[in-house]
mmCIF file of C-alpha atoms in Angstrom:
data_model
loop_
_atom_site.group_PDB
_atom_site.id
_atom_site.type_symbol
_atom_site.label_atom_id
_atom_site.label_comp_id
_atom_site.label_asym_id
_atom_site.label_seq_id
_atom_site.Cartn_x
_atom_site.Cartn_y
_atom_site.Cartn_z
ATOM 1 C CA UNK A 1 14.958 -29.963 -47.258
ATOM 2 C CA UNK A 2 16.693 -32.341 -49.633
ATOM 3 C CA UNK A 3 14.621 -32.365 -52.526
ATOM 4 C CA UNK A 4 17.546 -33.712 -55.069
ATOM 5 C CA UNK A 5 18.581 -36.432 -52.784
ATOM 6 C CA UNK A 6 14.319 -37.939 -53.030
ATOM 7 C CA UNK A 7 13.813 -36.733 -56.823
ATOM 8 C CA UNK A 8 17.162 -38.967 -57.371
ATOM 9 C CA UNK A 9 15.757 -41.802 -55.419
ATOM 10 C CA UNK A 10 12.280 -41.969 -57.388
ATOM 11 C CA UNK A 11 13.723 -41.415 -60.881
ATOM 12 C CA UNK A 12 15.854 -44.172 -60.063
ATOM 13 C CA UNK A 13 13.077 -46.393 -59.208
ATOM 14 C CA UNK A 14 11.999 -46.693 -62.649
ATOM 15 C CA UNK A 15 14.660 -49.618 -63.027
ATOM 16 C CA UNK A 16 13.041 -51.739 -60.507
ATOM 17 C CA UNK A 17 9.095 -50.720 -62.006
ATOM 18 C CA UNK A 18 10.874 -52.266 -65.478
ATOM 19 C CA UNK A 19 12.736 -55.126 -64.173
ATOM 20 C CA UNK A 20 9.210 -56.117 -62.410
ATOM 21 C CA UNK A 21 6.877 -54.914 -64.814
ATOM 22 C CA UNK A 22 6.283 -58.788 -66.510
ATOM 23 C CA UNK A 23 5.625 -60.253 -63.013
ATOM 24 C CA UNK A 24 3.236 -57.706 -62.225
ATOM 25 C CA UNK A 25 1.446 -57.620 -65.133
ATOM 26 C CA UNK A 26 1.070 -61.077 -64.481
ATOM 27 C CA UNK A 27 -0.454 -61.020 -60.854
ATOM 28 C CA UNK A 28 -2.364 -58.021 -61.783
ATOM 29 C CA UNK A 29 -4.149 -59.436 -64.792
ATOM 30 C CA UNK A 30 -4.878 -62.516 -61.450
ATOM 31 C CA UNK A 31 -6.516 -60.037 -59.258
ATOM 32 C CA UNK A 32 -8.571 -57.687 -61.944
ATOM 33 C CA UNK A 33 -9.379 -60.241 -65.087
ATOM 34 C CA UNK A 34 -7.749 -58.030 -67.144
ATOM 35 C CA UNK A 35 -4.210 -58.953 -69.137
ATOM 36 C CA UNK A 36 -1.229 -55.446 -69.665
ATOM 37 C CA UNK A 37 0.012 -52.893 -66.760
ATOM 38 C CA UNK A 38 0.400 -52.898 -63.534
ATOM 39 C CA UNK A 39 -2.044 -52.200 -60.760
ATOM 40 C CA UNK A 40 -2.478 -51.070 -57.371
ATOM 41 C CA UNK A 41 -2.573 -54.997 -55.898
ATOM 42 C CA UNK A 42 0.579 -55.852 -57.518
ATOM 43 C CA UNK A 43 2.349 -52.568 -56.140
ATOM 44 C CA UNK A 44 1.656 -52.959 -53.007
ATOM 45 C CA UNK A 45 1.587 -56.880 -52.504
ATOM 46 C CA UNK A 46 5.517 -56.251 -53.841
ATOM 47 C CA UNK A 47 4.736 -57.937 -57.312
ATOM 48 C CA UNK A 48 5.601 -54.438 -58.868
ATOM 49 C CA UNK A 49 8.075 -53.237 -56.456
ATOM 50 C CA UNK A 50 11.499 -53.880 -56.204
ATOM 51 C CA UNK A 51 12.759 -50.350 -54.281
ATOM 52 C CA UNK A 52 10.478 -48.656 -52.033
ATOM 53 C CA UNK A 53 10.691 -45.883 -54.218
ATOM 54 C CA UNK A 54 9.359 -47.805 -57.574
ATOM 55 C CA UNK A 55 6.480 -48.337 -54.860
ATOM 56 C CA UNK A 56 6.209 -45.022 -54.809
ATOM 57 C CA UNK A 57 7.357 -43.741 -58.129
ATOM 58 C CA UNK A 58 4.368 -46.906 -59.189
ATOM 59 C CA UNK A 59 1.545 -45.364 -56.678
ATOM 60 C CA UNK A 60 1.874 -41.647 -58.078
ATOM 61 C CA UNK A 61 2.110 -42.387 -61.760
ATOM 62 C CA UNK A 62 -0.759 -45.395 -61.696
ATOM 63 C CA UNK A 63 -1.194 -48.504 -63.598
ATOM 64 C CA UNK A 64 -1.182 -46.969 -66.759
ATOM 65 C CA UNK A 65 1.792 -45.050 -66.761
ATOM 66 C CA UNK A 66 4.438 -46.417 -64.313
ATOM 67 C CA UNK A 67 5.631 -48.848 -67.535
ATOM 68 C CA UNK A 68 7.025 -46.013 -69.291
ATOM 69 C CA UNK A 69 9.954 -44.682 -67.020
ATOM 70 C CA UNK A 70 12.871 -46.122 -67.615
ATOM 71 C CA UNK A 71 14.821 -46.238 -71.216
ATOM 72 C CA UNK A 72 17.903 -43.860 -71.892
ATOM 73 C CA UNK A 73 16.231 -42.201 -68.383
ATOM 74 C CA UNK A 74 18.027 -45.299 -65.915
ATOM 75 C CA UNK A 75 20.586 -45.313 -67.815
ATOM 76 C CA UNK A 76 21.900 -42.599 -67.399
ATOM 77 C CA UNK A 77 20.895 -42.721 -64.283
ATOM 78 C CA UNK A 78 18.655 -40.727 -61.949
ATOM 79 C CA UNK A 79 18.348 -37.051 -61.746
ATOM 80 C CA UNK A 80 21.288 -36.533 -63.970
ATOM 81 C CA UNK A 81 19.821 -38.203 -67.092
ATOM 82 C CA UNK A 82 17.299 -35.850 -67.000
ATOM 83 C CA UNK A 83 19.893 -32.925 -67.392
ATOM 84 C CA UNK A 84 21.204 -34.811 -70.263
ATOM 85 C CA UNK A 85 17.743 -35.123 -71.980
ATOM 86 C CA UNK A 86 17.113 -31.485 -70.779
ATOM 87 C CA UNK A 87 20.548 -30.434 -72.065
ATOM 88 C CA UNK A 88 20.748 -32.124 -75.470
ATOM 89 C CA UNK A 89 17.122 -30.260 -76.416
ATOM 90 C CA UNK A 90 18.293 -26.800 -75.382
ATOM 91 C CA UNK A 91 21.009 -27.519 -76.746
ATOM 92 C CA UNK A 92 19.553 -28.785 -80.206
ATOM 93 C CA UNK A 93 16.968 -25.664 -80.075
ATOM 94 C CA UNK A 94 20.137 -23.281 -79.856
ATOM 95 C CA UNK A 95 21.759 -24.489 -82.495
ATOM 96 C CA UNK A 96 18.660 -23.689 -84.928
ATOM 97 C CA UNK A 97 17.833 -20.003 -82.877
ATOM 98 C CA UNK A 98 20.063 -17.089 -84.271
ATOM 99 C CA UNK A 99 18.701 -15.076 -81.766
ATOM 100 C CA UNK A 100 19.137 -18.109 -78.479
ATOM 101 C CA UNK A 101 20.860 -17.444 -75.694
ATOM 102 C CA UNK A 102 24.783 -18.987 -76.804
ATOM 103 C CA UNK A 103 25.677 -19.172 -73.342
ATOM 104 C CA UNK A 104 26.368 -23.273 -71.970
ATOM 105 C CA UNK A 105 23.079 -24.402 -70.685
ATOM 106 C CA UNK A 106 22.344 -24.412 -66.973
ATOM 107 C CA UNK A 107 21.122 -27.816 -66.558
ATOM 108 C CA UNK A 108 20.209 -29.649 -63.541
ATOM 109 C CA UNK A 109 23.276 -32.055 -63.865
ATOM 110 C CA UNK A 110 25.517 -29.451 -64.321
ATOM 111 C CA UNK A 111 24.834 -27.170 -61.739
ATOM 112 C CA UNK A 112 26.402 -26.842 -57.858
ATOM 113 C CA UNK A 113 24.554 -28.155 -54.912
ATOM 114 C CA UNK A 114 22.054 -25.056 -53.544
ATOM 115 C CA UNK A 115 21.442 -24.742 -57.523
ATOM 116 C CA UNK A 116 20.676 -27.575 -58.429
ATOM 117 C CA UNK A 117 18.697 -28.282 -55.438
ATOM 118 C CA UNK A 118 16.331 -25.287 -56.394
ATOM 119 C CA UNK A 119 15.835 -27.285 -60.141
ATOM 120 C CA UNK A 120 15.011 -30.655 -58.346
ATOM 121 C CA UNK A 121 12.313 -28.412 -56.078
ATOM 122 C CA UNK A 122 10.389 -27.130 -59.253
ATOM 123 C CA UNK A 123 11.140 -31.051 -60.985
ATOM 124 C CA UNK A 124 9.211 -33.146 -58.295
ATOM 125 C CA UNK A 125 6.513 -30.162 -57.844
ATOM 126 C CA UNK A 126 6.058 -30.730 -61.997
ATOM 127 C CA UNK A 127 6.423 -34.633 -61.589
ATOM 128 C CA UNK A 128 3.494 -34.681 -58.575
ATOM 129 C CA UNK A 129 1.414 -32.083 -60.408
ATOM 130 C CA UNK A 130 1.353 -34.421 -63.662
ATOM 131 C CA UNK A 131 0.679 -37.265 -61.758
ATOM 132 C CA UNK A 132 -2.600 -36.018 -61.134
ATOM 133 C CA UNK A 133 -3.557 -34.895 -64.508
ATOM 134 C CA UNK A 134 -5.447 -38.231 -65.308
ATOM 135 C CA UNK A 135 -7.447 -37.524 -61.312
ATOM 136 C CA UNK A 136 -6.650 -41.219 -60.312
ATOM 137 C CA UNK A 137 -4.925 -39.985 -56.861
ATOM 138 C CA UNK A 138 -8.026 -40.175 -54.440
ATOM 139 C CA UNK A 139 -7.430 -39.952 -50.518
ATOM 140 C CA UNK A 140 -6.970 -43.307 -50.189
ATOM 141 C CA UNK A 141 -3.673 -43.704 -52.548
ATOM 142 C CA UNK A 142 -2.748 -40.287 -51.086
ATOM 143 C CA UNK A 143 -2.588 -41.562 -47.602
ATOM 144 C CA UNK A 144 -0.496 -44.567 -49.508
ATOM 145 C CA UNK A 145 1.945 -42.109 -51.406
ATOM 146 C CA UNK A 146 2.582 -40.339 -47.938
ATOM 147 C CA UNK A 147 3.889 -43.365 -45.758
ATOM 148 C CA UNK A 148 6.040 -44.810 -48.936
ATOM 149 C CA UNK A 149 7.385 -41.357 -49.092
ATOM 150 C CA UNK A 150 8.338 -41.011 -45.332
ATOM 151 C CA UNK A 151 10.119 -44.458 -45.603
ATOM 152 C CA UNK A 152 12.499 -42.823 -48.302
ATOM 153 C CA UNK A 153 13.289 -39.710 -46.138
ATOM 154 C CA UNK A 154 13.039 -38.722 -42.515
ATOM 155 C CA UNK A 155 12.140 -34.624 -43.512
ATOM 156 C CA UNK A 156 10.006 -33.873 -42.244
ATOM 157 C CA UNK A 157 9.560 -30.491 -43.734
ATOM 158 C CA UNK A 158 9.848 -32.293 -47.367
ATOM 159 C CA UNK A 159 6.919 -34.523 -45.957
ATOM 160 C CA UNK A 160 4.838 -31.596 -45.545
ATOM 161 C CA UNK A 161 4.835 -30.108 -48.744
ATOM 162 C CA UNK A 162 4.482 -33.344 -50.663
ATOM 163 C CA UNK A 163 1.063 -33.275 -48.601
ATOM 164 C CA UNK A 164 0.354 -30.338 -49.375
ATOM 165 C CA UNK A 165 1.386 -30.685 -53.316
ATOM 166 C CA UNK A 166 -0.470 -34.045 -53.916
ATOM 167 C CA UNK A 167 -3.901 -32.769 -52.436
ATOM 168 C CA UNK A 168 -3.654 -28.715 -53.529
ATOM 169 C CA UNK A 169 -6.296 -28.156 -57.349
ATOM 170 C CA UNK A 170 -4.211 -29.311 -59.877
ATOM 171 C CA UNK A 171 -3.024 -25.279 -61.341
ATOM 172 C CA UNK A 172 -0.522 -25.155 -64.206
ATOM 173 C CA UNK A 173 0.008 -21.599 -63.959
ATOM 174 C CA UNK A 174 0.678 -22.707 -59.951
ATOM 175 C CA UNK A 175 3.312 -25.250 -61.187
ATOM 176 C CA UNK A 176 4.667 -22.535 -63.895
ATOM 177 C CA UNK A 177 5.494 -19.759 -61.471
ATOM 178 C CA UNK A 178 8.566 -22.468 -59.702
ATOM 179 C CA UNK A 179 10.261 -21.896 -63.483
ATOM 180 C CA UNK A 180 12.715 -19.276 -62.666
ATOM 181 C CA UNK A 181 14.841 -19.888 -66.007
ATOM 182 C CA UNK A 182 14.686 -21.374 -69.483
ATOM 183 C CA UNK A 183 16.259 -24.388 -68.790
ATOM 184 C CA UNK A 184 14.425 -25.164 -65.004
ATOM 185 C CA UNK A 185 11.164 -24.601 -67.464
ATOM 186 C CA UNK A 186 12.547 -26.850 -70.022
ATOM 187 C CA UNK A 187 12.761 -29.738 -67.227
ATOM 188 C CA UNK A 188 10.011 -28.753 -66.079
ATOM 189 C CA UNK A 189 8.277 -29.589 -69.179
ATOM 190 C CA UNK A 190 10.643 -32.475 -70.051
ATOM 191 C CA UNK A 191 10.130 -34.229 -66.295
ATOM 192 C CA UNK A 192 5.979 -33.910 -66.999
ATOM 193 C CA UNK A 193 6.313 -35.682 -70.520
ATOM 194 C CA UNK A 194 8.066 -38.878 -69.005
ATOM 195 C CA UNK A 195 5.602 -39.084 -66.202
ATOM 196 C CA UNK A 196 2.037 -38.275 -68.491
ATOM 197 C CA UNK A 197 -0.308 -40.188 -71.244
ATOM 198 C CA UNK A 198 0.044 -38.556 -73.810
ATOM 199 C CA UNK A 199 -2.892 -40.439 -75.464
ATOM 200 C CA UNK A 200 -4.870 -39.206 -72.648
ATOM 201 C CA UNK A 201 -6.953 -36.543 -73.253
ATOM 202 C CA UNK A 202 -6.882 -35.328 -70.207
ATOM 203 C CA UNK A 203 -3.279 -35.131 -69.902
ATOM 204 C CA UNK A 204 -2.390 -34.160 -73.135
ATOM 205 C CA UNK A 205 -4.575 -30.690 -72.134
ATOM 206 C CA UNK A 206 -2.683 -30.315 -69.517
ATOM 207 C CA UNK A 207 1.036 -30.731 -71.267
ATOM 208 C CA UNK A 208 -0.468 -28.398 -73.539
ATOM 209 C CA UNK A 209 -1.382 -25.577 -70.675
ATOM 210 C CA UNK A 210 1.662 -26.326 -68.792
ATOM 211 C CA UNK A 211 4.524 -25.351 -72.161
ATOM 212 C CA UNK A 212 1.536 -22.183 -72.682
ATOM 213 C CA UNK A 213 1.810 -21.400 -68.418
ATOM 214 C CA UNK A 214 6.257 -21.700 -69.399
ATOM 215 C CA UNK A 215 6.090 -19.828 -72.377
ATOM 216 C CA UNK A 216 8.440 -22.154 -73.789
ATOM 217 C CA UNK A 217 9.569 -21.179 -77.397
ATOM 218 C CA UNK A 218 7.763 -24.110 -79.681
ATOM 219 C CA UNK A 219 10.760 -25.063 -81.320
ATOM 220 C CA UNK A 220 11.687 -26.167 -77.387
ATOM 221 C CA UNK A 221 9.213 -27.737 -77.019
ATOM 222 C CA UNK A 222 9.496 -30.340 -80.080
ATOM 223 C CA UNK A 223 13.130 -30.842 -79.316
ATOM 224 C CA UNK A 224 12.240 -31.891 -75.755
ATOM 225 C CA UNK A 225 9.167 -33.721 -77.047
ATOM 226 C CA UNK A 226 11.849 -35.280 -79.055
ATOM 227 C CA UNK A 227 14.320 -36.468 -76.763
ATOM 228 C CA UNK A 228 11.407 -37.994 -74.483
ATOM 229 C CA UNK A 229 10.976 -40.303 -77.194
ATOM 230 C CA UNK A 230 13.834 -41.459 -77.547
ATOM 231 C CA UNK A 231 13.839 -42.276 -74.482
ATOM 232 C CA UNK A 232 11.140 -44.022 -74.026
ATOM 233 C CA UNK A 233 11.095 -45.738 -77.263
ATOM 234 C CA UNK A 234 14.384 -47.696 -75.430
ATOM 235 C CA UNK A 235 11.772 -48.980 -72.771
ATOM 236 C CA UNK A 236 11.754 -52.865 -73.593
ATOM 237 C CA UNK A 237 8.019 -53.364 -74.549
#
């Protein structure tokens, strides 16, 4: 499966969501009678779209979360951006922990293709799970997401895997089992942070349980949250 390529497209597509969010908000307000946010109708009509990947990502995240993707994540560029943020957080944590390993953090942006693919698979699993944390993905939206993903990749094995991930019940423990290194766990938690609305009780509870299941050190968790906040602060209002 070429998970790495698909994940990179999805992360890069945040730029399209940012560039079009003003149009989408206006369109969404006309359709729903409310101001602010992207809605499913505007995404499907193309007002909030841009690239196909932006449509897929918007459907995954739902209206209230789509606006959060961008900032430094877009500036660094796709999957490499996530690795850079994780590397910074991991490095900062290492410096503060006398007992922490002193080797160079092996984040996804610094790995050979085979290992980067393994990390990408775990990160995408975390993103799909985070998208389900507020329960917004119903059967109709899942079918729409499947359709958008099919436009992005002809990899039948990857499409089938994503369909199964979307359909399965949310289980932070099962998600966490994909992490085979501390750096991978950090990337999975960081990706989840960037995808959820932390003001939602359900989503905050999911994040806390994911961190627990990933066995993240409390100090590393703080550093990851700080890096995520810096990225999100750079997103235009």
